[in-house]
Every structure is written in C-alpha cells, then in structure tokens.
Amino acid sequence: MRKIDYDIKDLSLASQGKKKIEWARQNMPVLKLITDEFSKTKPLKGLLIGACLHVTSETANLILAYLAGGAKVALCASNPLSTQDMVASSLVVDYGVPVFAIHGEDKKTYYKHLNKVLDVHPQLTTDDGADLVTLLHTERLKQIPEIIGSAEETTTGVIRLTAMAKDKALKIPVLAVNDSDTKHMFDNRYGTGQSTVDGILRSTNILLAGKRVVVCGYGWCGRGIASRMRGMGAHVTIIEVDPVKALEAVMDGFPIDQIGHAIRYGEMFVSATGDKEVISTNHMKKMKDGAILANSGHFNVEFDYDGLVKMAKTKRILRNNLEEFILLSGKRLFALGEGRLINLAGAEGHPAEVMDMSFANQALGAAWFVKRKGSLKPKVYVLPKEVDQRVARLKLHAMGMKFDRLTPVQRKYLHSWQEGT
Ligand code: ADE
C-alpha cells in the first residue's frame, strides 16, 4: 500500500468494503459510463479534490470516477453517523484514497477530519451540507484563492449557500448539484422515501400498516417519505408551512394539520424540513405515550433531541439507533438515530440506482468547473439543462427504455407562434 495519511476505523475491513463498492457499481450504470469516458479523456487531470460526503459504497464509486478523470481526492464524512467503515477501509487499502471518517466519531473528530481534507489544499471541494465551504469561509480563509469552486449535494447545503450569497459572504463559485432535476426529483423523492422507511424499520422493526404517521415537510423528501409510508399502509398526515406545498399534499390525498394538533394523535413523527425545532420539547410533552421520533433532514435539529435528553428522567438504548426516554410524567418517547438522518444512520442511505444520477451530476459538475476555471463568479450556479437531459437519456438507455422524439414538424410548431385556433 502506498503511504498515505488516513484516519479510519479498521484497515482489515477492506475486502468486505471492496465487494460492497462493486455491488453498488452494478446499479450505477450512468456513473460507470462517465467513469469509462473520464479514463479516456482525463478531464480532471492534476486536480486536487476535497470531498465531504457520506462515506458509502455509492460515494466510493464517485471517488473512483474522480480518480479515473485524473484527480487526486481526499475524503471525510459529512455526518458522524453515516460512515460505512468497511467502505472507508477499502478506499484506503485498495484505492489509495486518504479517508478521514469513522462511524460514530464525535464532533471534535468530525471537524478534525474536515480540516485534514482541507490540509491537502484542494482546488475543488464537494460538500453534502456545506460544512467544508463553511470551514473555508471561517477558519481557513487563506485557502479561498486556491479554490476553483465547490459542488453541493443536498437541499440543506444549497439553502446555507444561498443565504451566504445573499449576505455577500460567499467568496467562491458553488454548484448546486441538488438543484438538477435528475438529482432532486429522484434522489430526494424516491431515495429518501425508500431509505427513510428502511432506516425506521431496521431501527424498530415495527409494523407500518395502520400506524398514524405525521410527516413534517412536503418538499421532495417529504413527498417521497409520505408516499412510501402510505404504500406500507400507514395513515399519513402532512405538516407544511408553504401554502402551495400544503395544497399539493391535500390534492395528493393526504390530510394536513398543524403540529400543535397532530402531536395529540401521531404515533410516529418523521421530519424532513431542513429547518430547526419543528418538534420542540413542549410538543413532546403533549405526545401520546410511546410516540416515535425520527428525522430525515440533513441536520439533527429538526426535533429537539438535545432538549429531549435534558428533559427526560431516564434514557436507555433498546436496539441499535433506538432510544427510550421516560419523561417526568412517566410518558415514554422513542427517538431514532439520536435525531440524525435516519436513512443513513439507521440504514445505508439511498440505493445505488438513484445515487447513480446524483453522482453522475457530481462527476460532470467537476468537469464543468475545470472547463470554467477562473471565469466564474462567487455565486450559486446550477448545471445546464443539457446535463440533465444527458443523464436522463443515459439512465433510460441503461434501463432498456425507449422514448419518443419530436418530429421536425412538432419541433417547428413548438418554436413558432403564428399557428393558433
Ligand atoms: N445521501 C443519501 N444517500 C446516500 C448514499 N447512499 N451515498 C451517499 N450520499 C447519500
């Protein structure tokens, strides 16, 4: 093994991790095509990439695409509970990637690892939640001139970066990969929908049929969670603050309610809002005995987990990622994954089939940055529509699907205004 710096749990897990990475690759045909193309054209030649992503088998395949393109990559985790230690091990042992990520790392180690990635002086960074960009703009400002740009994977990160840009605090160009249609319409909806149910079931093994589930947030993630929960027979109620999204929920056939009322009957609460204190300790006090709290939003602030820890009389761990809290009143509440995103903390994140498109966009985004080096402004960009069209076309092709194209007459009609009634 080439001598590299790393900090992972256990090097001996590499062979298991390698198989896991290979299995994910089976279901990532678009990324595989791009990787093959990158190996020939080397669009990232000589580039240093610093990645702060969930360290999963799907992410490993993105890292391999970067390497195939000629880049060097250092990787740390974008969440303390999402790292798959065997994948981290294989990346170090089999692919020589400096990885700094240990499942269950504390906050201090988490930030030590982010700093390790910035120590390699990356020219391109990629984030899932904007923690690297934030660190660059706070403690590592001197490195800003070295940065070509930074890609952002998730809604929460894009919200933070947009706020930075609005505040004129953003000093580098960023690419909101999340905002590509072939990312959020599939990853956020079908990926989060399925993996959230997966994480909840692995943590609890409860029956969803007949459960009264309250889903907070009806963005792409909330829609996915609500539809999958309904598919399993749960009675789903939606909490939403945006009137258009709330109306959409109603017309999708879901009852909507206010959280202050839904806490009285909900048996399980799942948040995916991107905001904080959606469920406060005051709400928790009024919940039914035995209510379950889960979060699928990026940060562990959507239900007040810390507040629950403080207010509870006792706490005990019943299963992996399942904690029982007894309140002073004697009421029992159950929290999953310490309030962290349960689809990654309790399961393995989104399946490879959707990460295929998300990470195809990430890989093409890196090449997009290199081509525009020096010409971009410090603002939030999105990938051009043609990239979405290409990713979708490749995905459909890989799935063996055929779809129609416009005839010349139809194309002309769509570009003309003269013809009417
Ligand atoms: N985000 C959600 N699911 C993921 C996965 N499987 N890998 C990387 N990032 C993710």
GROMACS .gro file of C-alpha atoms and ligand atoms in nm:
model
  431
    1MET     CA    1   0.000   0.000   0.000
    2ARG     CA    2   0.127   0.349  -0.093
    3LYS     CA    3   0.199   0.550   0.221
    4ILE     CA    4  -0.090   0.790   0.269
    5ASP     CA    5  -0.240   0.978   0.559
    6TYR     CA    6  -0.578   0.848   0.679
    7ASP     CA    7  -0.792   0.803   0.988
    8ILE     CA    8  -1.043   0.521   0.966
    9LYS     CA    9  -1.177   0.250   1.196
   10ASP     CA   10  -1.015  -0.071   1.077
   11LEU     CA   11  -0.797  -0.149   0.774
   12SER     CA   12  -0.889  -0.519   0.789
   13LEU     CA   13  -1.244  -0.443   0.670
   14ALA     CA   14  -1.118  -0.360   0.319
   15SER     CA   15  -1.210  -0.682   0.139
   16GLN     CA   16  -1.571  -0.664   0.263
   17GLY     CA   17  -1.582  -0.296   0.163
   18LYS     CA   18  -1.449  -0.366  -0.186
   19LYS     CA   19  -1.730  -0.616  -0.253
   20LYS     CA   20  -1.985  -0.366  -0.126
   21ILE     CA   21  -1.846  -0.099  -0.360
   22GLU     CA   22  -1.857  -0.344  -0.652
   23TRP     CA   23  -2.218  -0.436  -0.577
   24ALA     CA   24  -2.321  -0.069  -0.576
   25ARG     CA   25  -2.142  -0.021  -0.909
   26GLN     CA   26  -2.371  -0.286  -1.067
   27ASN     CA   27  -2.656  -0.044  -1.015
   28MET     CA   28  -2.476   0.274  -1.120
   29PRO     CA   29  -2.458   0.236  -1.499
   30VAL     CA   30  -2.459   0.609  -1.579
   31LEU     CA   31  -2.172   0.681  -1.342
   32LYS     CA   32  -1.988   0.380  -1.486
   33LEU     CA   33  -2.022   0.521  -1.839
   34ILE     CA   34  -1.892   0.859  -1.724
   35THR     CA   35  -1.607   0.687  -1.538
   36ASP     CA   36  -1.510   0.499  -1.856
   37GLU     CA   37  -1.524   0.822  -2.055
   38PHE     CA   38  -1.318   1.003  -1.785
   39SER     CA   39  -1.048   0.731  -1.802
   40LYS     CA   40  -1.000   0.813  -2.168
   41THR     CA   41  -1.036   1.193  -2.170
   42LYS     CA   42  -0.890   1.274  -1.823
   43PRO     CA   43  -1.089   1.597  -1.776
   44LEU     CA   44  -0.977   1.628  -1.413
   45LYS     CA   45  -0.606   1.572  -1.476
   46GLY     CA   46  -0.392   1.705  -1.190
   47LEU     CA   47  -0.692   1.836  -0.995
   48LEU     CA   48  -0.699   1.807  -0.615
   49ILE     CA   49  -1.050   1.738  -0.485
   50GLY     CA   50  -1.154   1.762  -0.119
   51ALA     CA   51  -1.479   1.573  -0.063
   52CYS     CA   52  -1.703   1.588   0.244
   53LEU     CA   53  -1.974   1.332   0.165
   54HIS     CA   54  -2.149   1.041   0.333
   55VAL     CA   55  -1.886   0.768   0.314
   56THR     CA   56  -2.094   0.496   0.148
   57SER     CA   57  -2.040   0.241  -0.128
   58GLU     CA   58  -2.214   0.479  -0.371
   59THR     CA   59  -1.984   0.766  -0.276
   60ALA     CA   60  -1.686   0.533  -0.326
   61ASN     CA   61  -1.792   0.494  -0.688
   62LEU     CA   62  -1.800   0.872  -0.731
   63ILE     CA   63  -1.448   0.891  -0.585
   64LEU     CA   64  -1.337   0.627  -0.838
   65ALA     CA   65  -1.487   0.838  -1.118
   66TYR     CA   66  -1.284   1.138  -0.999
   67LEU     CA   67  -0.970   0.923  -0.990
   68ALA     CA   68  -1.043   0.790  -1.339
   69GLY     CA   69  -1.067   1.150  -1.457
   70GLY     CA   70  -0.712   1.214  -1.335
   71ALA     CA   71  -0.789   1.383  -1.000
   72LYS     CA   72  -0.647   1.315  -0.654
   73VAL     CA   73  -0.909   1.301  -0.380
   74ALA     CA   74  -0.919   1.328  -0.001
   75LEU     CA   75  -1.246   1.229   0.166
   76CYS     CA   76  -1.412   1.293   0.502
   77ALA     CA   77  -1.765   1.222   0.627
   78SER     CA   78  -2.049   1.472   0.601
   79ASN     CA   79  -2.219   1.320   0.904
   80PRO     CA   80  -2.072   1.142   1.209
   81LEU     CA   81  -2.318   0.851   1.184
   82SER     CA   82  -2.328   0.776   0.811
   83THR     CA   83  -1.981   0.633   0.751
   84GLN     CA   84  -1.963   0.272   0.633
   85ASP     CA   85  -1.632   0.174   0.793
   86MET     CA   86  -1.568  -0.112   0.551
   87VAL     CA   87  -1.603   0.124   0.255
   88ALA     CA   88  -1.363   0.373   0.415
   89SER     CA   89  -1.118   0.087   0.463
   90SER     CA   90  -1.137  -0.032   0.102
   91LEU     CA   91  -1.089   0.321  -0.030
   92VAL     CA   92  -0.767   0.347   0.171
   93VAL     CA   93  -0.632  -0.006   0.112
   94ASP     CA   94  -0.749  -0.086  -0.241
   95TYR     CA   95  -0.758   0.258  -0.400
   96GLY     CA   96  -0.503   0.463  -0.202
   97VAL     CA   97  -0.753   0.736  -0.113
   98PRO     CA   98  -0.681   0.938   0.204
   99VAL     CA   99  -1.004   0.891   0.401
  100PHE     CA  100  -1.075   1.058   0.735
  101ALA     CA  101  -1.401   0.912   0.864
  102ILE     CA  102  -1.504   0.679   1.145
  103HIS     CA  103  -1.862   0.576   1.210
  104GLY     CA  104  -1.976   0.732   1.538
  105GLU     CA  105  -1.696   0.993   1.555
  106ASP     CA  106  -1.758   1.277   1.799
  107LYS     CA  107  -1.796   1.639   1.691
  108LYS     CA  108  -1.429   1.721   1.762
  109THR     CA  109  -1.308   1.432   1.547
  110TYR     CA  110  -1.562   1.520   1.278
  111TYR     CA  111  -1.410   1.871   1.247
  112LYS     CA  112  -1.054   1.737   1.278
  113HIS     CA  113  -1.134   1.521   0.974
  114LEU     CA  114  -1.274   1.815   0.776
  115ASN     CA  115  -0.953   2.004   0.850
  116LYS     CA  116  -0.748   1.704   0.734
  117VAL     CA  117  -0.921   1.724   0.396
  118LEU     CA  118  -0.853   2.096   0.369
  119ASP     CA  119  -0.489   2.027   0.465
  120VAL     CA  120  -0.438   1.871   0.119
  121HIS     CA  121  -0.517   2.217  -0.026
  122PRO     CA  122  -0.796   2.107  -0.262
  123GLN     CA  123  -0.878   2.318  -0.567
  124LEU     CA  124  -1.227   2.178  -0.587
  125THR     CA  125  -1.440   2.084  -0.290
  126THR     CA  126  -1.762   1.890  -0.276
  127ASP     CA  127  -1.996   1.901   0.020
  128ASP     CA  128  -2.312   1.739   0.147
  129GLY     CA  129  -2.443   2.006   0.383
  130ALA     CA  130  -2.189   2.286   0.318
  131ASP     CA  131  -1.964   2.215   0.618
  132LEU     CA  132  -1.638   2.230   0.416
  133VAL     CA  133  -1.737   2.555   0.249
  134THR     CA  134  -1.831   2.700   0.587
  135LEU     CA  135  -1.497   2.595   0.735
  136LEU     CA  136  -1.318   2.752   0.438
  137HIS     CA  137  -1.505   3.077   0.497
  138THR     CA  138  -1.443   3.085   0.872
  139GLU     CA  139  -1.117   2.924   0.984
  140ARG     CA  140  -0.936   2.861   0.653
  141LEU     CA  141  -0.990   3.185   0.464
  142LYS     CA  142  -0.630   3.188   0.338
  143GLN     CA  143  -0.713   2.891   0.113
  144ILE     CA  144  -1.001   3.065  -0.066
  145PRO     CA  145  -0.781   3.189  -0.357
  146GLU     CA  146  -0.678   2.827  -0.425
  147ILE     CA  147  -1.039   2.718  -0.483
  148ILE     CA  148  -1.189   2.685  -0.832
  149GLY     CA  149  -1.529   2.608  -0.688
  150SER     CA  150  -1.737   2.381  -0.469
  151ALA     CA  151  -2.022   2.145  -0.551
  152GLU     CA  152  -2.313   2.096  -0.310
  153GLU     CA  153  -2.511   1.774  -0.293
  154THR     CA  154  -2.808   1.848  -0.071
  155THR     CA  155  -3.103   2.085  -0.021
  156THR     CA  156  -2.988   2.197   0.325
  157GLY     CA  157  -2.643   2.283   0.187
  158VAL     CA  158  -2.793   2.481  -0.100
  159ILE     CA  159  -3.011   2.673   0.149
  160ARG     CA  160  -2.698   2.764   0.352
  161LEU     CA  161  -2.500   2.864   0.042
  162THR     CA  162  -2.785   3.073  -0.096
  163ALA     CA  163  -2.804   3.253   0.241
  164MET     CA  164  -2.425   3.313   0.224
  165ALA     CA  165  -2.456   3.452  -0.130
  166LYS     CA  166  -2.743   3.678  -0.024
  167ASP     CA  167  -2.533   3.804   0.268
  168LYS     CA  168  -2.244   3.866   0.024
  169ALA     CA  169  -2.040   3.630   0.243
  170LEU     CA  170  -1.982   3.372  -0.031
  171LYS     CA  171  -1.633   3.404  -0.176
  172ILE     CA  172  -1.620   3.110  -0.419
  173PRO     CA  173  -1.839   2.983  -0.704
  174VAL     CA  174  -2.063   2.698  -0.594
  175LEU     CA  175  -2.260   2.449  -0.797
  176ALA     CA  176  -2.597   2.341  -0.657
  177VAL     CA  177  -2.591   1.983  -0.784
  178ASN     CA  178  -2.903   1.924  -0.573
  179ASP     CA  179  -3.097   2.158  -0.798
  180SER     CA  180  -3.051   1.948  -1.112
  181ASP     CA  181  -3.380   1.775  -1.198
  182THR     CA  182  -3.208   1.438  -1.235
  183LYS     CA  183  -3.086   1.481  -0.876
  184HIS     CA  184  -3.370   1.606  -0.655
  185MET     CA  185  -3.665   1.457  -0.845
  186PHE     CA  186  -3.524   1.108  -0.796
  187ASP     CA  187  -3.270   1.107  -0.510
  188ASN     CA  188  -3.468   1.332  -0.276
  189ARG     CA  189  -3.806   1.178  -0.357
  190TYR     CA  190  -3.755   0.807  -0.425
  191GLY     CA  191  -3.418   0.775  -0.249
  192THR     CA  192  -3.519   0.948   0.074
  193GLY     CA  193  -3.865   0.792   0.060
  194GLN     CA  194  -3.736   0.436   0.050
  195SER     CA  195  -3.426   0.476   0.266
  196THR     CA  196  -3.617   0.656   0.543
  197VAL     CA  197  -3.866   0.373   0.568
  198ASP     CA  198  -3.568   0.134   0.557
  199GLY     CA  199  -3.388   0.318   0.841
  200ILE     CA  200  -3.702   0.330   1.057
  201LEU     CA  201  -3.773  -0.039   1.006
  202ARG     CA  202  -3.414  -0.150   1.074
  203SER     CA  203  -3.415   0.055   1.395
  204THR     CA  204  -3.757  -0.055   1.523
  205ASN     CA  205  -3.897  -0.349   1.322
  206ILE     CA  206  -4.246  -0.203   1.375
  207LEU     CA  207  -4.548  -0.259   1.154
  208LEU     CA  208  -4.630   0.048   0.947
  209ALA     CA  209  -4.972  -0.073   0.836
  210GLY     CA  210  -5.233   0.116   1.036
  211LYS     CA  211  -4.980   0.349   1.210
  212ARG     CA  212  -5.063   0.718   1.238
  213VAL     CA  213  -4.753   0.876   1.088
  214VAL     CA  214  -4.702   1.253   1.084
  215VAL     CA  215  -4.460   1.371   0.813
  216CYS     CA  216  -4.323   1.721   0.870
  217GLY     CA  217  -4.229   1.890   0.541
  218TYR     CA  218  -4.371   1.829   0.194
  219GLY     CA  219  -4.070   1.913  -0.021
  220TRP     CA  220  -3.922   1.647  -0.248
  221CYS     CA  221  -3.805   1.439   0.051
  222GLY     CA  222  -4.130   1.471   0.247
  223ARG     CA  223  -4.333   1.376  -0.061
  224GLY     CA  224  -4.121   1.064  -0.102
  225ILE     CA  225  -4.150   0.965   0.263
  226ALA     CA  226  -4.526   1.026   0.272
  227SER     CA  227  -4.592   0.824  -0.043
  228ARG     CA  228  -4.379   0.528   0.071
  229MET     CA  229  -4.535   0.532   0.420
  230ARG     CA  230  -4.882   0.533   0.262
  231GLY     CA  231  -4.771   0.247   0.037
  232MET     CA  232  -4.695   0.044   0.350
  233GLY     CA  233  -5.045   0.111   0.487
  234ALA     CA  234  -4.969   0.395   0.729
  235HIS     CA  235  -5.224   0.674   0.786
  236VAL     CA  236  -5.014   0.974   0.692
  237THR     CA  237  -5.076   1.336   0.795
  238ILE     CA  238  -4.868   1.619   0.650
  239ILE     CA  239  -4.738   1.927   0.833
  240GLU     CA  240  -4.629   2.203   0.596
  241VAL     CA  241  -4.582   2.583   0.623
  242ASP     CA  242  -4.576   2.664   0.250
  243PRO     CA  243  -4.938   2.705   0.132
  244VAL     CA  244  -4.862   2.575  -0.221
  245LYS     CA  245  -4.694   2.261  -0.092
  246ALA     CA  246  -4.969   2.215   0.168
  247LEU     CA  247  -5.228   2.240  -0.110
  248GLU     CA  248  -5.032   1.989  -0.315
  249ALA     CA  249  -5.037   1.748  -0.019
  250VAL     CA  250  -5.414   1.789   0.008
  251MET     CA  251  -5.463   1.720  -0.363
  252ASP     CA  252  -5.225   1.422  -0.339
  253GLY     CA  253  -5.485   1.288  -0.099
  254PHE     CA  254  -5.314   1.350   0.238
  255PRO     CA  255  -5.479   1.519   0.534
  256ILE     CA  256  -5.280   1.821   0.653
  257ASP     CA  257  -5.272   1.954   1.005
  258GLN     CA  258  -5.086   2.186   1.242
  259ILE     CA  259  -4.812   2.029   1.450
  260GLY     CA  260  -4.972   2.159   1.774
  261HIS     CA  261  -5.273   1.942   1.699
  262ALA     CA  262  -5.107   1.643   1.528
  263ILE     CA  263  -4.889   1.577   1.834
  264ARG     CA  264  -5.201   1.457   2.012
  265TYR     CA  265  -5.266   1.162   1.782
  266GLY     CA  266  -4.939   1.091   1.595
  267GLU     CA  267  -4.778   0.757   1.674
  268MET     CA  268  -4.469   0.835   1.470
  269PHE     CA  269  -4.320   1.167   1.357
  270VAL     CA  270  -4.078   1.195   1.067
  271SER     CA  271  -3.922   1.530   0.983
  272ALA     CA  272  -3.773   1.639   0.651
  273THR     CA  273  -3.799   2.017   0.653
  274GLY     CA  274  -3.439   2.148   0.654
  275ASP     CA  275  -3.539   2.371   0.949
  276LYS     CA  276  -3.493   2.353   1.324
  277GLU     CA  277  -3.729   2.297   1.621
  278VAL     CA  278  -4.009   2.168   1.405
  279ILE     CA  279  -4.086   1.949   1.705
  280SER     CA  280  -3.998   2.115   2.037
  281THR     CA  281  -3.983   1.970   2.388
  282ASN     CA  282  -4.319   2.137   2.459
  283HIS     CA  283  -4.465   1.938   2.169
  284MET     CA  284  -4.304   1.621   2.301
  285LYS     CA  285  -4.462   1.663   2.645
  286LYS     CA  286  -4.806   1.650   2.481
  287MET     CA  287  -4.738   1.347   2.261
  288LYS     CA  288  -4.902   1.010   2.311
  289ASP     CA  289  -4.720   0.761   2.531
  290GLY     CA  290  -4.494   0.551   2.309
  291ALA     CA  291  -4.462   0.803   2.022
  292ILE     CA  292  -4.159   0.754   1.796
  293LEU     CA  293  -3.948   1.047   1.670
  294ALA     CA  294  -3.737   1.021   1.355
  295ASN     CA  295  -3.562   1.275   1.137
  296SER     CA  296  -3.454   1.250   0.776
  297GLY     CA  297  -3.342   1.611   0.730
  298HIS     CA  298  -2.969   1.677   0.698
  299PHE     CA  299  -2.902   1.819   1.047
  300ASN     CA  300  -3.009   1.681   1.386
  301VAL     CA  301  -3.204   1.992   1.480
  302GLU     CA  302  -3.548   1.919   1.334
  303PHE     CA  303  -3.679   1.762   1.652
  304ASP     CA  304  -3.513   1.886   1.970
  305TYR     CA  305  -3.313   1.575   2.054
  306ASP     CA  306  -3.081   1.758   2.297
  307GLY     CA  307  -3.385   1.905   2.471
  308LEU     CA  308  -3.537   1.558   2.498
  309VAL     CA  309  -3.216   1.424   2.654
  310LYS     CA  310  -3.219   1.710   2.908
  311MET     CA  311  -3.585   1.684   2.996
  312ALA     CA  312  -3.603   1.304   3.028
  313LYS     CA  313  -3.586   1.130   3.366
  314THR     CA  314  -3.417   0.824   3.218
  315LYS     CA  315  -3.274   0.708   2.889
  316ARG     CA  316  -3.182   0.361   2.770
  317ILE     CA  317  -3.078   0.206   2.441
  318LEU     CA  318  -3.320  -0.067   2.334
  319ARG     CA  319  -3.177  -0.154   1.990
  320ASN     CA  320  -2.926  -0.004   1.750
  321ASN     CA  321  -3.044   0.353   1.686
  322LEU     CA  322  -3.348   0.319   1.914
  323GLU     CA  323  -3.351   0.503   2.247
  324GLU     CA  324  -3.627   0.504   2.504
  325PHE     CA  325  -3.679   0.822   2.708
  326ILE     CA  326  -3.902   0.835   3.015
  327LEU     CA  327  -4.029   1.182   3.099
  328LEU     CA  328  -4.106   1.310   3.449
  329SER     CA  329  -4.475   1.242   3.380
  330GLY     CA  330  -4.389   0.875   3.323
  331LYS     CA  331  -4.459   0.907   2.948
  332ARG     CA  332  -4.227   0.709   2.718
  333LEU     CA  333  -4.093   0.856   2.395
  334PHE     CA  334  -3.863   0.680   2.149
  335ALA     CA  335  -3.601   0.862   1.942
  336LEU     CA  336  -3.422   0.712   1.643
  337GLY     CA  337  -3.057   0.766   1.550
  338GLU     CA  338  -3.001   1.047   1.804
  339GLY     CA  339  -3.210   1.271   1.578
  340ARG     CA  340  -2.964   1.233   1.291
  341LEU     CA  341  -3.082   1.149   0.942
  342ILE     CA  342  -3.228   0.805   0.997
  343ASN     CA  343  -3.193   0.688   0.636
  344LEU     CA  344  -2.815   0.697   0.672
  345ALA     CA  345  -2.776   0.648   1.048
  346GLY     CA  346  -3.015   0.352   1.061
  347ALA     CA  347  -2.983   0.215   0.708
  348GLU     CA  348  -2.742   0.262   0.418
  349GLY     CA  349  -2.873   0.580   0.259
  350HIS     CA  350  -3.031   0.594  -0.083
  351PRO     CA  351  -2.995   0.292  -0.306
  352ALA     CA  352  -2.731   0.298  -0.579
  353GLU     CA  353  -2.989   0.334  -0.858
  354VAL     CA  354  -3.070   0.693  -0.758
  355MET     CA  355  -2.721   0.785  -0.638
  356ASP     CA  356  -2.619   0.688  -0.991
  357MET     CA  357  -2.784   1.003  -1.126
  358SER     CA  358  -2.686   1.227  -0.833
  359PHE     CA  359  -2.322   1.130  -0.865
  360ALA     CA  360  -2.326   1.141  -1.246
  361ASN     CA  361  -2.418   1.508  -1.196
  362GLN     CA  362  -2.139   1.547  -0.938
  363ALA     CA  363  -1.880   1.395  -1.173
  364LEU     CA  364  -1.995   1.606  -1.469
  365GLY     CA  365  -2.005   1.906  -1.234
  366ALA     CA  366  -1.635   1.863  -1.154
  367ALA     CA  367  -1.552   1.866  -1.527
  368TRP     CA  368  -1.785   2.169  -1.568
  369PHE     CA  369  -1.582   2.358  -1.304
  370VAL     CA  370  -1.247   2.271  -1.463
  371LYS     CA  371  -1.362   2.400  -1.802
  372ARG     CA  372  -1.472   2.730  -1.645
  373LYS     CA  373  -1.174   2.774  -1.411
  374GLY     CA  374  -1.119   3.143  -1.339
  375SER     CA  375  -1.429   3.265  -1.522
  376LEU     CA  376  -1.692   3.201  -1.257
  377LYS     CA  377  -1.822   3.449  -1.000
  378PRO     CA  378  -1.878   3.381  -0.627
  379LYS     CA  379  -2.242   3.280  -0.664
  380VAL     CA  380  -2.466   2.975  -0.673
  381TYR     CA  381  -2.477   2.807  -1.017
  382VAL     CA  382  -2.682   2.515  -1.148
  383LEU     CA  383  -2.575   2.272  -1.418
  384PRO     CA  384  -2.716   2.346  -1.765
  385LYS     CA  385  -3.036   2.170  -1.876
  386GLU     CA  386  -2.840   1.965  -2.133
  387VAL     CA  387  -2.659   1.785  -1.850
  388ASP     CA  388  -2.993   1.679  -1.701
  389GLN     CA  389  -3.111   1.566  -2.042
  390ARG     CA  390  -2.795   1.364  -2.097
  391VAL     CA  391  -2.811   1.198  -1.754
  392ALA     CA  392  -3.180   1.112  -1.801
  393ARG     CA  393  -3.120   0.977  -2.151
  394LEU     CA  394  -2.831   0.759  -2.033
  395LYS     CA  395  -3.037   0.631  -1.739
  396LEU     CA  396  -3.333   0.540  -1.961
  397HIS     CA  397  -3.098   0.368  -2.203
  398ALA     CA  398  -2.937   0.169  -1.920
  399MET     CA  399  -3.285   0.068  -1.802
  400GLY     CA  400  -3.366  -0.059  -2.152
  401MET     CA  401  -3.642   0.200  -2.200
  402LYS     CA  402  -3.728   0.360  -2.531
  403PHE     CA  403  -3.891   0.701  -2.555
  404ASP     CA  404  -4.012   0.922  -2.836
  405ARG     CA  405  -3.850   1.222  -3.001
  406LEU     CA  406  -4.018   1.523  -3.160
  407THR     CA  407  -4.078   1.502  -3.535
  408PRO     CA  408  -3.939   1.800  -3.736
  409VAL     CA  409  -4.297   1.929  -3.777
  410GLN     CA  410  -4.356   1.912  -3.400
  411ARG     CA  411  -4.026   2.084  -3.322
  412LYS     CA  412  -4.107   2.366  -3.566
  413TYR     CA  413  -4.457   2.403  -3.417
  414LEU     CA  414  -4.315   2.439  -3.066
  415HIS     CA  415  -4.083   2.716  -3.183
  416SER     CA  416  -4.347   2.911  -3.373
  417TRP     CA  417  -4.625   3.141  -3.255
  418GLN     CA  418  -4.823   3.201  -3.578
  419GLU     CA  419  -5.047   2.894  -3.565
  420GLY     CA  420  -5.342   2.919  -3.327
  421THR     CA  421  -5.710   2.829  -3.317
  422ADE     N1  422  -2.709   1.055   0.056
  422ADE     C1  423  -2.818   0.980   0.070
  422ADE     N2  424  -2.792   0.851   0.041
  422ADE     C2  425  -2.661   0.844   0.010
  422ADE     C3  426  -2.575   0.739  -0.029
  422ADE     N3  427  -2.618   0.614  -0.041
  422ADE     N4  428  -2.447   0.769  -0.053
  422ADE     C4  429  -2.404   0.897  -0.041
  422ADE     N5  430  -2.479   1.000  -0.005
  422ADE     C5  431  -2.609   0.975   0.020
   0.00000   0.00000   0.00000
